[in-house]
Short mmCIF file of C-alpha atoms and ligand atoms in Angstrom, two decimals:
data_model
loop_
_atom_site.label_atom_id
_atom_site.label_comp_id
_atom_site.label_asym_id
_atom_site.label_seq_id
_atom_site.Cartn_x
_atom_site.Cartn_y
_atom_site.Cartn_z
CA UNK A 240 -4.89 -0.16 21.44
CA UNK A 241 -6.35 3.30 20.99
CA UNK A 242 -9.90 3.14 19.73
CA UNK A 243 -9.16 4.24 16.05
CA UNK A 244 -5.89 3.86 14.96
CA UNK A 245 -4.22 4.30 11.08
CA UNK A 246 -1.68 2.56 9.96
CA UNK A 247 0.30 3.44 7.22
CA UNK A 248 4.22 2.83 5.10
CA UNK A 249 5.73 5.79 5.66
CA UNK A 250 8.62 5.22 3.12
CA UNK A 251 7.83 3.57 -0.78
CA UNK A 252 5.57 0.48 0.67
CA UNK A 253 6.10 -2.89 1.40
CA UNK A 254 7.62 -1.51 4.76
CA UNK A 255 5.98 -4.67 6.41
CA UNK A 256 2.28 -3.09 7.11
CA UNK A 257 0.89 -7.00 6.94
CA UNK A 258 2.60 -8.16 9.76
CA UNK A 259 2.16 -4.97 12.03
CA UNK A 260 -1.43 -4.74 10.81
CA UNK A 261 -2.33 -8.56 11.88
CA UNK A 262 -0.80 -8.22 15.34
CA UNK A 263 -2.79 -4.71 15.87
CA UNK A 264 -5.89 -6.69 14.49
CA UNK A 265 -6.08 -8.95 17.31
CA UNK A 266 -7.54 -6.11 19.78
CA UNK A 267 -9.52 -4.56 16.63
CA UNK A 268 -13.31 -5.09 16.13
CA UNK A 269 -12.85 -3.92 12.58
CA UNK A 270 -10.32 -3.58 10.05
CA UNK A 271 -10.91 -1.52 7.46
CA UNK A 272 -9.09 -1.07 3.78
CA UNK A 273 -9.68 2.77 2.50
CA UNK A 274 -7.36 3.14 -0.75
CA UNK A 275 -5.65 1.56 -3.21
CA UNK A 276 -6.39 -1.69 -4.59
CA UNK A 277 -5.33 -5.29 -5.47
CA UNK A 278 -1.79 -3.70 -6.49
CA UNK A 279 -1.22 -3.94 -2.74
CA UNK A 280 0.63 -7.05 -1.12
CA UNK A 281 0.45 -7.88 2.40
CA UNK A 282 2.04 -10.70 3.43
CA UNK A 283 1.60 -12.44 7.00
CA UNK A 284 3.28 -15.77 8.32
CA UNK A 285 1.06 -17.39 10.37
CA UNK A 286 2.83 -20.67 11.65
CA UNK A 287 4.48 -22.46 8.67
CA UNK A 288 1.96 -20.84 6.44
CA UNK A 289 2.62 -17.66 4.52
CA UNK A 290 -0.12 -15.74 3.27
CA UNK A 291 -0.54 -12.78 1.03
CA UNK A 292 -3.38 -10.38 0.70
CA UNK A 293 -3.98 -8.10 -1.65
CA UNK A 294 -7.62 -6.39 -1.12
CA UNK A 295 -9.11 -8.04 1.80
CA UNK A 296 -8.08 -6.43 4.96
CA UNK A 297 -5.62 -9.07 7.02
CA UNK A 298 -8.35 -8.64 10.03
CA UNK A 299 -9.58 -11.58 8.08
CA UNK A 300 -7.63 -13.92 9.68
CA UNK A 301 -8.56 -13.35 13.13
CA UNK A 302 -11.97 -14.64 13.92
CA UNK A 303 -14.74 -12.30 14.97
CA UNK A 304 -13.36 -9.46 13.15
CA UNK A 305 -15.21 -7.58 10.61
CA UNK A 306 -13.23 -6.44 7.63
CA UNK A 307 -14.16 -3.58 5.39
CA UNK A 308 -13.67 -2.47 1.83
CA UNK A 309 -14.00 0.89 2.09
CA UNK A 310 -15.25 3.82 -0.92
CA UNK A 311 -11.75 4.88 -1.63
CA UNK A 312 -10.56 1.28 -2.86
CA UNK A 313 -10.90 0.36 -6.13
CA UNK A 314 -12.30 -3.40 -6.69
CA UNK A 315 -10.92 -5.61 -9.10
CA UNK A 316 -14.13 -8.25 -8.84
CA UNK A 317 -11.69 -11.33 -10.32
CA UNK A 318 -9.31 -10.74 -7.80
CA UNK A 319 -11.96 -10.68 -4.88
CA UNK A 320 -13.22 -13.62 -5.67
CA UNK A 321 -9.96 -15.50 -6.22
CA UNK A 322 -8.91 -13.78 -2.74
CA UNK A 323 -12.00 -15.14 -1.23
CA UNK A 324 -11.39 -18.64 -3.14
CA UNK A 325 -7.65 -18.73 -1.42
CA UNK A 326 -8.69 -17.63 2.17
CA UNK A 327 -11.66 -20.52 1.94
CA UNK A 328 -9.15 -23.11 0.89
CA UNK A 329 -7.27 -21.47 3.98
CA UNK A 330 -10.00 -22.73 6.35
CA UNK A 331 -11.36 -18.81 6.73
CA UNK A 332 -14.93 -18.53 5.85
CA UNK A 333 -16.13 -15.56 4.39
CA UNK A 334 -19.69 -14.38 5.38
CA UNK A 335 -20.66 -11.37 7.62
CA UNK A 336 -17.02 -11.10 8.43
CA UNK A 337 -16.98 -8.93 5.35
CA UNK A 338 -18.53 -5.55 3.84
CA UNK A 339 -17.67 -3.63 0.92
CA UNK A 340 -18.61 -0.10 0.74
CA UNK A 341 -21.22 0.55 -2.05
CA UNK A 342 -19.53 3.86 -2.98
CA UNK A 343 -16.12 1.47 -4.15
CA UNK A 344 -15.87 2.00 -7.75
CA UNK A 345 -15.22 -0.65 -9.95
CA UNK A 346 -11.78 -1.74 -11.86
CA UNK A 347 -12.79 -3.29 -15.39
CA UNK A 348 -11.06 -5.19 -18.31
CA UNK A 349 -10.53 -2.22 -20.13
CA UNK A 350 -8.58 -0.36 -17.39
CA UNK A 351 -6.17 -3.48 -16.89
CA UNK A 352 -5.26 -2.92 -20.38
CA UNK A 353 -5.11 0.42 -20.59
CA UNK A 354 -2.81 0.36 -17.46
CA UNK A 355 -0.52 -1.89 -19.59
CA UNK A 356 -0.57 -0.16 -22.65
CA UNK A 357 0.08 2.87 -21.68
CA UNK A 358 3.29 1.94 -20.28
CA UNK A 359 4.45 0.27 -23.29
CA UNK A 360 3.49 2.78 -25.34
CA UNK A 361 4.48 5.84 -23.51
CA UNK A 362 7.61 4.27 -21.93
CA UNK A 363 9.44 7.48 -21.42
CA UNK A 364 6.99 8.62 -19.32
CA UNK A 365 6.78 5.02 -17.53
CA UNK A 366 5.60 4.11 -13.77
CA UNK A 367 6.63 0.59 -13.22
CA UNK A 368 2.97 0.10 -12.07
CA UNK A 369 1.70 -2.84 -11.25
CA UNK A 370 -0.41 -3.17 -14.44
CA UNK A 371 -3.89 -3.73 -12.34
CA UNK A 372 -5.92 -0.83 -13.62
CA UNK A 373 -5.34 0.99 -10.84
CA UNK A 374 -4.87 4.27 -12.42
CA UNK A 375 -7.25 3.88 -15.10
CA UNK A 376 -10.01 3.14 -12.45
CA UNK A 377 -9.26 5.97 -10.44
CA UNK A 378 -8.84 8.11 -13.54
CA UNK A 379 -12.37 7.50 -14.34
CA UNK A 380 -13.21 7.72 -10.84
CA UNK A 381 -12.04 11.47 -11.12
CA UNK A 382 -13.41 12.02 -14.37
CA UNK A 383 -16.93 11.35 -13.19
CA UNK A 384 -17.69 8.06 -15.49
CA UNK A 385 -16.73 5.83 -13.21
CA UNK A 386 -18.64 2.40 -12.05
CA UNK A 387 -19.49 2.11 -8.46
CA UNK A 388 -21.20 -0.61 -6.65
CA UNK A 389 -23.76 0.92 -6.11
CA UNK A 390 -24.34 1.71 -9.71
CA UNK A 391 -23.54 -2.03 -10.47
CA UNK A 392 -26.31 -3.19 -8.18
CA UNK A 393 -28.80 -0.97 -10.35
CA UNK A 394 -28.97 -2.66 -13.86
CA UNK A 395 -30.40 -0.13 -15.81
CA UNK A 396 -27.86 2.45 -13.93
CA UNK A 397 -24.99 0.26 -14.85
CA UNK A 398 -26.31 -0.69 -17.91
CA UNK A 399 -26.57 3.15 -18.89
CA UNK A 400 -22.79 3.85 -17.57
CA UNK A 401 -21.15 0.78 -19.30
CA UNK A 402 -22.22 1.33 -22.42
CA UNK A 403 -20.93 4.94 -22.52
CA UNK A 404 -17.62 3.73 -21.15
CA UNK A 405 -17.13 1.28 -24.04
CA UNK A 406 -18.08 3.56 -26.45
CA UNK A 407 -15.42 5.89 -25.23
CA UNK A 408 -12.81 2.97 -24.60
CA UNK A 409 -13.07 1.16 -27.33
CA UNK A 410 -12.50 4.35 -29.47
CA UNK A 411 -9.30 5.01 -27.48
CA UNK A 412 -8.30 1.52 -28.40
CA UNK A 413 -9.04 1.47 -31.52
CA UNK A 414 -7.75 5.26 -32.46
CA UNK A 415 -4.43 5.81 -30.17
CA UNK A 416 -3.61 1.97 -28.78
CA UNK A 417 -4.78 0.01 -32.51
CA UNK A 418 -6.06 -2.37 -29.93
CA UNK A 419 -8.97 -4.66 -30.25
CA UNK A 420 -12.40 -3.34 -28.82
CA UNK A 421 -14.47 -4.91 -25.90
CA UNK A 422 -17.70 -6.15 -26.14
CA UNK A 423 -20.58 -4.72 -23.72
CA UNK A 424 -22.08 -7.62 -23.84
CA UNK A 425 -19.33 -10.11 -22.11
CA UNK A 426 -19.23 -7.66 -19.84
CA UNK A 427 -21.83 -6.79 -18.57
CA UNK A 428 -22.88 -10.38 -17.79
CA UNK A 429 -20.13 -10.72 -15.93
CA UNK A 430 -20.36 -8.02 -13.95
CA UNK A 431 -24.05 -8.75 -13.37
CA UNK A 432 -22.86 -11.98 -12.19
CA UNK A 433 -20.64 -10.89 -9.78
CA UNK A 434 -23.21 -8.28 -8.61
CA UNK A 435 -25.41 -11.53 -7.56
CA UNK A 436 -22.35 -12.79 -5.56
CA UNK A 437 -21.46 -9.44 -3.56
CA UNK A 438 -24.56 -8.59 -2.51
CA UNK A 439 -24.55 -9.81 0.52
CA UNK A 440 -21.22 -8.19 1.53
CA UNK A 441 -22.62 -4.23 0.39
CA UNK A 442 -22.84 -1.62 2.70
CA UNK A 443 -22.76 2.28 3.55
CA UNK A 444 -19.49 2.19 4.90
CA UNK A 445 -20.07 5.41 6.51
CA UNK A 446 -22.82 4.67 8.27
CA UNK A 447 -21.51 1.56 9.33
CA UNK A 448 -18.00 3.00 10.54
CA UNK A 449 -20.19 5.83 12.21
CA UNK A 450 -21.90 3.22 14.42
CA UNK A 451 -19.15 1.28 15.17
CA UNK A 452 -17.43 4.03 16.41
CA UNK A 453 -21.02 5.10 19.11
CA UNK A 454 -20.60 1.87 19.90
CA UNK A 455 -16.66 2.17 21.03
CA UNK A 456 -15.53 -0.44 18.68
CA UNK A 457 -11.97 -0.48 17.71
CA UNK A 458 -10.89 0.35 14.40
CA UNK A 459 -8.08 -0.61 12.61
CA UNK A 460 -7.43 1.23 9.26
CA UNK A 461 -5.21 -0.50 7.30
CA UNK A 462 -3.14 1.65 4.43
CA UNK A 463 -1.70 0.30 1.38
CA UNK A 464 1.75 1.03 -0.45
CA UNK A 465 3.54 4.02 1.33
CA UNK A 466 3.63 8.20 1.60
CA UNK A 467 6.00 8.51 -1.01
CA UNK A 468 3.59 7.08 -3.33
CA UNK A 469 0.41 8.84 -2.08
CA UNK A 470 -1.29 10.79 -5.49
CA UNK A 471 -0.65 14.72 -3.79
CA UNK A 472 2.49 13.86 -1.48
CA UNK A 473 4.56 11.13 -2.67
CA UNK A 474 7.20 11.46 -5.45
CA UNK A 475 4.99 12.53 -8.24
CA UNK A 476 4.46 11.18 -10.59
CA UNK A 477 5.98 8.02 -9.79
CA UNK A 478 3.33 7.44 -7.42
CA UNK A 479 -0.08 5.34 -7.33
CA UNK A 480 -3.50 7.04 -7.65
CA UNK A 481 -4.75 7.41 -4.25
CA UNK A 482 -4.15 9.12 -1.09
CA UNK A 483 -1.65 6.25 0.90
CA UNK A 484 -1.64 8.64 3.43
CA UNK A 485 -3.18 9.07 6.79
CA UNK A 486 -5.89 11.66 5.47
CA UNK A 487 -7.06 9.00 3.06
CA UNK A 488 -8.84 7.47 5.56
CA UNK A 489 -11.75 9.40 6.50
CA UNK A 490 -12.24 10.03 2.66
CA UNK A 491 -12.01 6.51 2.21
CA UNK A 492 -14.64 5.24 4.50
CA UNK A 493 -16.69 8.13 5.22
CA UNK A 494 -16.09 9.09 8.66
CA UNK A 495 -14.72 12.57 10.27
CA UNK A 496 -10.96 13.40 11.11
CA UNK A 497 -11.75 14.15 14.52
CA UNK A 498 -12.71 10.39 14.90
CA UNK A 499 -9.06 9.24 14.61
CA UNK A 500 -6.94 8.79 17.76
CA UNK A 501 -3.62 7.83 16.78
CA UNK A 502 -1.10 7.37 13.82
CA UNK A 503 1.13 4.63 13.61
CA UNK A 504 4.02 4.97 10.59
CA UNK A 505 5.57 1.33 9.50
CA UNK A 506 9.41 1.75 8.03
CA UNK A 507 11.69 -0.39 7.15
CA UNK A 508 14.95 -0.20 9.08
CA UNK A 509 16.68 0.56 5.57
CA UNK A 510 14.76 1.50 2.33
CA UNK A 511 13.00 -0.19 -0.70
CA UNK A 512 10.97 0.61 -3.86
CA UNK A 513 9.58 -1.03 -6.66
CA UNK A 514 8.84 0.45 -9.96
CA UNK A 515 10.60 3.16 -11.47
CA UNK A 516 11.22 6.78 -9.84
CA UNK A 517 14.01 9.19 -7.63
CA UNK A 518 15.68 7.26 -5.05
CA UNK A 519 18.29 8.82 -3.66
CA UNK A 520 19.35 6.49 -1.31
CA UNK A 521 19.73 3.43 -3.63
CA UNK A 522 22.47 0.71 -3.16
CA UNK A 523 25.55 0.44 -5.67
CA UNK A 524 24.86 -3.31 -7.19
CA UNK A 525 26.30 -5.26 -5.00
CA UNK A 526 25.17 -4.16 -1.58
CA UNK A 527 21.55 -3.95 -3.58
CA UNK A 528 21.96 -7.85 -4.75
CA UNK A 529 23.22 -8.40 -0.80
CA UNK A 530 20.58 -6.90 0.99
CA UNK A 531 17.97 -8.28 -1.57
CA UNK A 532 18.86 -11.68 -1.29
CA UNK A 533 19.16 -11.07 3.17
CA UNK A 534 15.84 -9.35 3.23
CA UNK A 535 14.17 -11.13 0.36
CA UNK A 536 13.00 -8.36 -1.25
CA UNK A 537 10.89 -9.04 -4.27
CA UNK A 538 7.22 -7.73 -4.70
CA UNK A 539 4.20 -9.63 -3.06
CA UNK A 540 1.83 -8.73 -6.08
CA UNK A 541 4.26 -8.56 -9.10
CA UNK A 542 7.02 -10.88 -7.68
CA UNK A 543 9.61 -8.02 -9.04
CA UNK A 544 12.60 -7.46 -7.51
CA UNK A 545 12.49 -4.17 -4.89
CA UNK A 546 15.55 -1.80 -5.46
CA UNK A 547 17.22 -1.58 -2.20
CA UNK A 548 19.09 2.01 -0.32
CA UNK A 549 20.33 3.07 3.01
CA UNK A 550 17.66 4.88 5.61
CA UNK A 551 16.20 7.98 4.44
CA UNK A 552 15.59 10.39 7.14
CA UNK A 553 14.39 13.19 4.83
CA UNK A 554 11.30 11.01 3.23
CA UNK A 555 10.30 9.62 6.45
CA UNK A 556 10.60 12.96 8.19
CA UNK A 557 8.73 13.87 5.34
CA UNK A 558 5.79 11.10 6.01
CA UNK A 559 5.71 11.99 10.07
CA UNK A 560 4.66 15.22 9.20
CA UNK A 561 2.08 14.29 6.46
CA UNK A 562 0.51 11.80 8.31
CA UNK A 563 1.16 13.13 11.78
CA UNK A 564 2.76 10.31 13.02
CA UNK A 565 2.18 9.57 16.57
CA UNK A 566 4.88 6.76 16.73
CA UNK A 567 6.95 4.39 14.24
CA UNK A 568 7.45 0.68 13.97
CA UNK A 569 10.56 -0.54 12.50
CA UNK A 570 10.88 -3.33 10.37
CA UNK A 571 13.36 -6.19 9.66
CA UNK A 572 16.12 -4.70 11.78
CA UNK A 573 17.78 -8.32 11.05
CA UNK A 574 18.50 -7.87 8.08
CA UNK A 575 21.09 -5.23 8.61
CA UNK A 576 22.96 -7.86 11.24
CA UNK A 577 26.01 -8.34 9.70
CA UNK A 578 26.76 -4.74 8.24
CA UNK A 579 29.62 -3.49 9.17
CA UNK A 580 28.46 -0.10 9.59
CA UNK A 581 25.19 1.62 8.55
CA UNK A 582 24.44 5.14 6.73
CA UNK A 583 21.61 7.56 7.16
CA UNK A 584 20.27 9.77 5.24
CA UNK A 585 19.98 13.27 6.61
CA UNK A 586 19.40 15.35 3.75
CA UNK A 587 20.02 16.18 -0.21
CA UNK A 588 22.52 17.93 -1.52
CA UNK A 589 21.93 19.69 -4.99
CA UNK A 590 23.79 22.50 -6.79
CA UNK A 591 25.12 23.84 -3.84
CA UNK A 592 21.94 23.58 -1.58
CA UNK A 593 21.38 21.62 1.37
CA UNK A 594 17.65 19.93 1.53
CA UNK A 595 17.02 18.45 5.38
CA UNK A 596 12.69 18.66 4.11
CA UNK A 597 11.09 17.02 0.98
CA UNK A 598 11.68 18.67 -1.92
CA UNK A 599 8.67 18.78 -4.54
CA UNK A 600 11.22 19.16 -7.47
CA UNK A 601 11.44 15.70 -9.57
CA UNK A 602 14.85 16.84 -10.85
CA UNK A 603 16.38 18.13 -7.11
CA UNK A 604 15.13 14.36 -6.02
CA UNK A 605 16.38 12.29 -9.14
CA UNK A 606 19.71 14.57 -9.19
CA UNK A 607 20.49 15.18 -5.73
CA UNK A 608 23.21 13.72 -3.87
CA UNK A 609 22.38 11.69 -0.28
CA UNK A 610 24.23 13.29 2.51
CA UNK A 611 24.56 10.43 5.11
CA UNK A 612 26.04 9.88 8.55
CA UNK A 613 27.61 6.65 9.21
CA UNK A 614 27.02 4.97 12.75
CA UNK A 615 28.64 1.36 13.48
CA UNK A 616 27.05 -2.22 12.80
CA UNK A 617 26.03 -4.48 15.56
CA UNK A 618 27.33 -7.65 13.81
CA UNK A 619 25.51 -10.09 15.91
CA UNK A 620 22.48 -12.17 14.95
CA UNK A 621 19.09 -10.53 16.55
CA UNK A 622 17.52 -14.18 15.86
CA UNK A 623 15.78 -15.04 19.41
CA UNK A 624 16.07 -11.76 21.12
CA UNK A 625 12.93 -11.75 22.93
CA UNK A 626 13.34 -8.24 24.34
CA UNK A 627 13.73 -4.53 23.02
CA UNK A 628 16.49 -4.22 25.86
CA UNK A 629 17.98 -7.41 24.74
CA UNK A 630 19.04 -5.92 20.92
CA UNK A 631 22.93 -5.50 20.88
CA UNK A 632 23.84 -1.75 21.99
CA UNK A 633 24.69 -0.56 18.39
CA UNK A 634 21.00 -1.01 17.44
CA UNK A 635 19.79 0.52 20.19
CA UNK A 636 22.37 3.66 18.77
CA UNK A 637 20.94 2.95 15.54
CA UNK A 638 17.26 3.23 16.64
CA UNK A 639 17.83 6.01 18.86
CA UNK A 640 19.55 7.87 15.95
CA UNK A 641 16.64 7.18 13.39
CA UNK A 642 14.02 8.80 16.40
CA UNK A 643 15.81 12.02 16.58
CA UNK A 644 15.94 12.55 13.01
CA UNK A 645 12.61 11.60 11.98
CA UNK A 646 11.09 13.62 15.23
CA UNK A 647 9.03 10.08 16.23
CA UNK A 648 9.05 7.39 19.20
CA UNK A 649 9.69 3.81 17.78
CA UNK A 650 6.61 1.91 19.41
CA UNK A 651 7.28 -1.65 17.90
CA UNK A 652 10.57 -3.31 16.40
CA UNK A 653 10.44 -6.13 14.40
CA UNK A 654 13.26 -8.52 13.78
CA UNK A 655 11.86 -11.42 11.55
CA UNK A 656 8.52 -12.03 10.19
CA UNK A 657 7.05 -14.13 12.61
CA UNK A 658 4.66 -12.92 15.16
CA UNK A 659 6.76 -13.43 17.54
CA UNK A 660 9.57 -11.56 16.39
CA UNK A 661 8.13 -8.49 17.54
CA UNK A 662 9.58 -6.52 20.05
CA UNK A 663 7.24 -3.93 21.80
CA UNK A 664 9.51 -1.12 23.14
P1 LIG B 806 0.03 1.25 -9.49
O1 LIG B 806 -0.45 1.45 -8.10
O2 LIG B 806 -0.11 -0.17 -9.96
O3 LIG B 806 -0.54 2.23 -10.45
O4 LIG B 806 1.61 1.52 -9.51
C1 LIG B 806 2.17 2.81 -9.29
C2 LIG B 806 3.47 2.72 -8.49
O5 LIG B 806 3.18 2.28 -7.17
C3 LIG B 806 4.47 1.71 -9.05
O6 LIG B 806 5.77 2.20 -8.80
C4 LIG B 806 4.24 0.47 -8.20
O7 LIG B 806 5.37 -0.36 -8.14
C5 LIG B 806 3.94 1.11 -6.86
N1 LIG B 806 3.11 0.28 -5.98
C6 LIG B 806 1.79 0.05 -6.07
N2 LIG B 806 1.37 -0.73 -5.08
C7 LIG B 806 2.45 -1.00 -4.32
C8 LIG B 806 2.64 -1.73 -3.11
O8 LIG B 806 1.73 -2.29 -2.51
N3 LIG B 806 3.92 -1.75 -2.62
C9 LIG B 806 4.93 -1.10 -3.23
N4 LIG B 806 4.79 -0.39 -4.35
C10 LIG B 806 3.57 -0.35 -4.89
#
């Protein structure tokens, strides 16, 4: 492994990061989360067990790792502590193994609720989030009133900030939602309580990460959902509210870009998104129910069912150049097995006008028609195929296909979601 290495989706998330991530993890020191929050959902199969994470990096489950909660996440404190509850009943103990930036802000009550009533209230204008506050937090975060650790840890600091933040909540409630009000007081014992149990965990990620790095420690940053849901270059504005991409990272946890090595982009071997938004490769119903059912695809946080399409050359094209993919992984390559014969996307076609990049316009990507290429299924189970050379030749056409069109080498291939499914090229 290089000594700093990003990972990130490079299609809508849920590309299979967990998986990828936990095998890279084993030759990390640390493993660190920059962005995003408990709307994320990595799963990893670990013998008969299946877990899913959704804020603690999945370095957690290797011992002697230390995993990090960097300044660009947003912290949801319920779900840290029920996602420390579940790894301890997993047999993982949580101690020095984990550090949360102090510069994290906070997600609150308020923002879960806002995050859910705006969507039923505005539902024209609907995102299909994953109603945790995400985008409330980060809204605040933006707007300068947000709550950060650090501030938490200071009572009269926190004490100062929450109280303005109700004041201003509750009248949005109250005036635009006719929603009932939230008391400071509940609150902000709760939050002081959970200040008490965190403690220990705080740091300055930066200076931590800085250290690590004299130190030639390997770093693993971990990035949640995918590109085309990053806040500035995703499919805006069905997107999330931070930056998913490669870039986020040094924000994130404080360190310089000229401290990252390498790139690695995770896609799925066909595509999927939840929530609503463009997709211009999306399944008629029936292949959508087929593929679904194959690749059971349904959301790790949510449990909703993911909307299914044919590779999309254009987006991921669009994520190797964003992040500056050094290589790609692809993902559950099985579960295109028994398709007769496969279709790639390889641009858009709109009013007359051929788009091979990107395009920015909402209407050219909800509107625009796919234009695919059609290559020939393999048929054959990949079950057991403990070799890259070993896959029949039409993946290995497939594959090779996907690499020139995207402009990136396929490092890893996955074929099932066991670790040992994985098939280093
Ligand atoms: P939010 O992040 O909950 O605000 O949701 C915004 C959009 O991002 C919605 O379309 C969600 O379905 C999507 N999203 C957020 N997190 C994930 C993820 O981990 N995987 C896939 N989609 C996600």
């Amino acid at each position: 492994m290089a000594e700093r290495v990003v990972v990130v989706g490079a299609q809508w998330g849920d590309e299979g990061k967990g998986k990828v991530i936990d095998i890279l993890s084993e030759k990390a020191d640390y493993v660190v989360r920059y962005q995003g929050g408990n709307n994320a959902g990595h799963t990893v199969v670990v013998g008969e067990d299946e877990l899913i994470l959704h804020l603690i990096p999945s370095g957690i489950l290797h011992k002697g790792k230390v995993c990090v909660i960097g300044n660009g996440v947003v912290i949801d404190p319920e779900a840290l502590k029920a996602e420390i509850t579940y790894l301890e009943s997993k047999g993982i103990k949580i101690n020095n193994n984990l550090r949360i930036s102090d510069c994290a802000h906070l997600i609150f009550p308020y923002h879960k609720v806002l995050d859910k009533l705006r969507e039923e209230k505005f539902s024209r204008t609907k995102i299909g989030t994953t109603g945790r506050g995400i985008g409330p937090c980060y809204t605040d975060k933006f707007s300068r009133n947000g709550i950060r650790i650090a501030d938490l840890l200071n009572k009269r600091v926190f004490r100062e900030k929450l109280e303005a933040n109700i004041e201003e909540k509750n009248a949005i409630f109250r005036k635009v939602y006719k929603y009932k009000t939230f008391s400071f007081k509940k609150i902000f014992r709760q939050y002081s309580d959970f200040a008490e149990e965190i403690k220990p965990y705080v740091c300055n990620c930066s200076l931590l990460l800085n250290q690590a790095i004299k130190e030639g420690k390997k770093i693993l940053f971990e990035g949640a959902q995918g590109t085309l849901l990053d806040i500035d270059h995703g499919t805006y504005p069905f997107v999330t509210s931070s930056n998913s991409t490669a870039g986020g990272a040094c924000v994130g946890t404080g360190i310089g870009p000229n401290k990252i090595d390498k790139t690695i982009g995770i896609v799925k071997a066909y595509t999927t998104r939840v929530g609503e938004g463009p997709f211009p490769t999306e399944f008629s119903e029936k292949l959508m129910n087929k593929i679904r059912s194959i690749g059971k695809e349904f959301g790790a946080t949510t449990g909703r069912p993911r909307r299914c399409g044919w590779f999309d050359a254009v987006i991921v094209r669009h994520a190797v150049c964003i992040n500056g993919l050094d290589t790609i992984v692809v993902t559950k390559l099985d579960v295109l097995d028994m398709m007769p014969s496969l279709k790639i996307c390889v641009g858009y076609s709109y009013k007359g006008k051929l788009y091979d990049n990107f395009p920015s316009d909402i209407e050219v990507l909800w509107k625009a028609k796919p234009v695919y290429e059609e290559l020939p299924g393999w048929q054959q189970s990949t079950k057991g195929i403990k070799e890259f050379s070993a896959l029949p030749k039409n993946a290995h056409v497939y594959l090779k296909r996907l690499e020139q069109l995207v402009g990136a080498k396929i490092e890893i291939v996955s074929i099932g979601s066991e670790r040992t499914q994985t098939l280093f090229v």
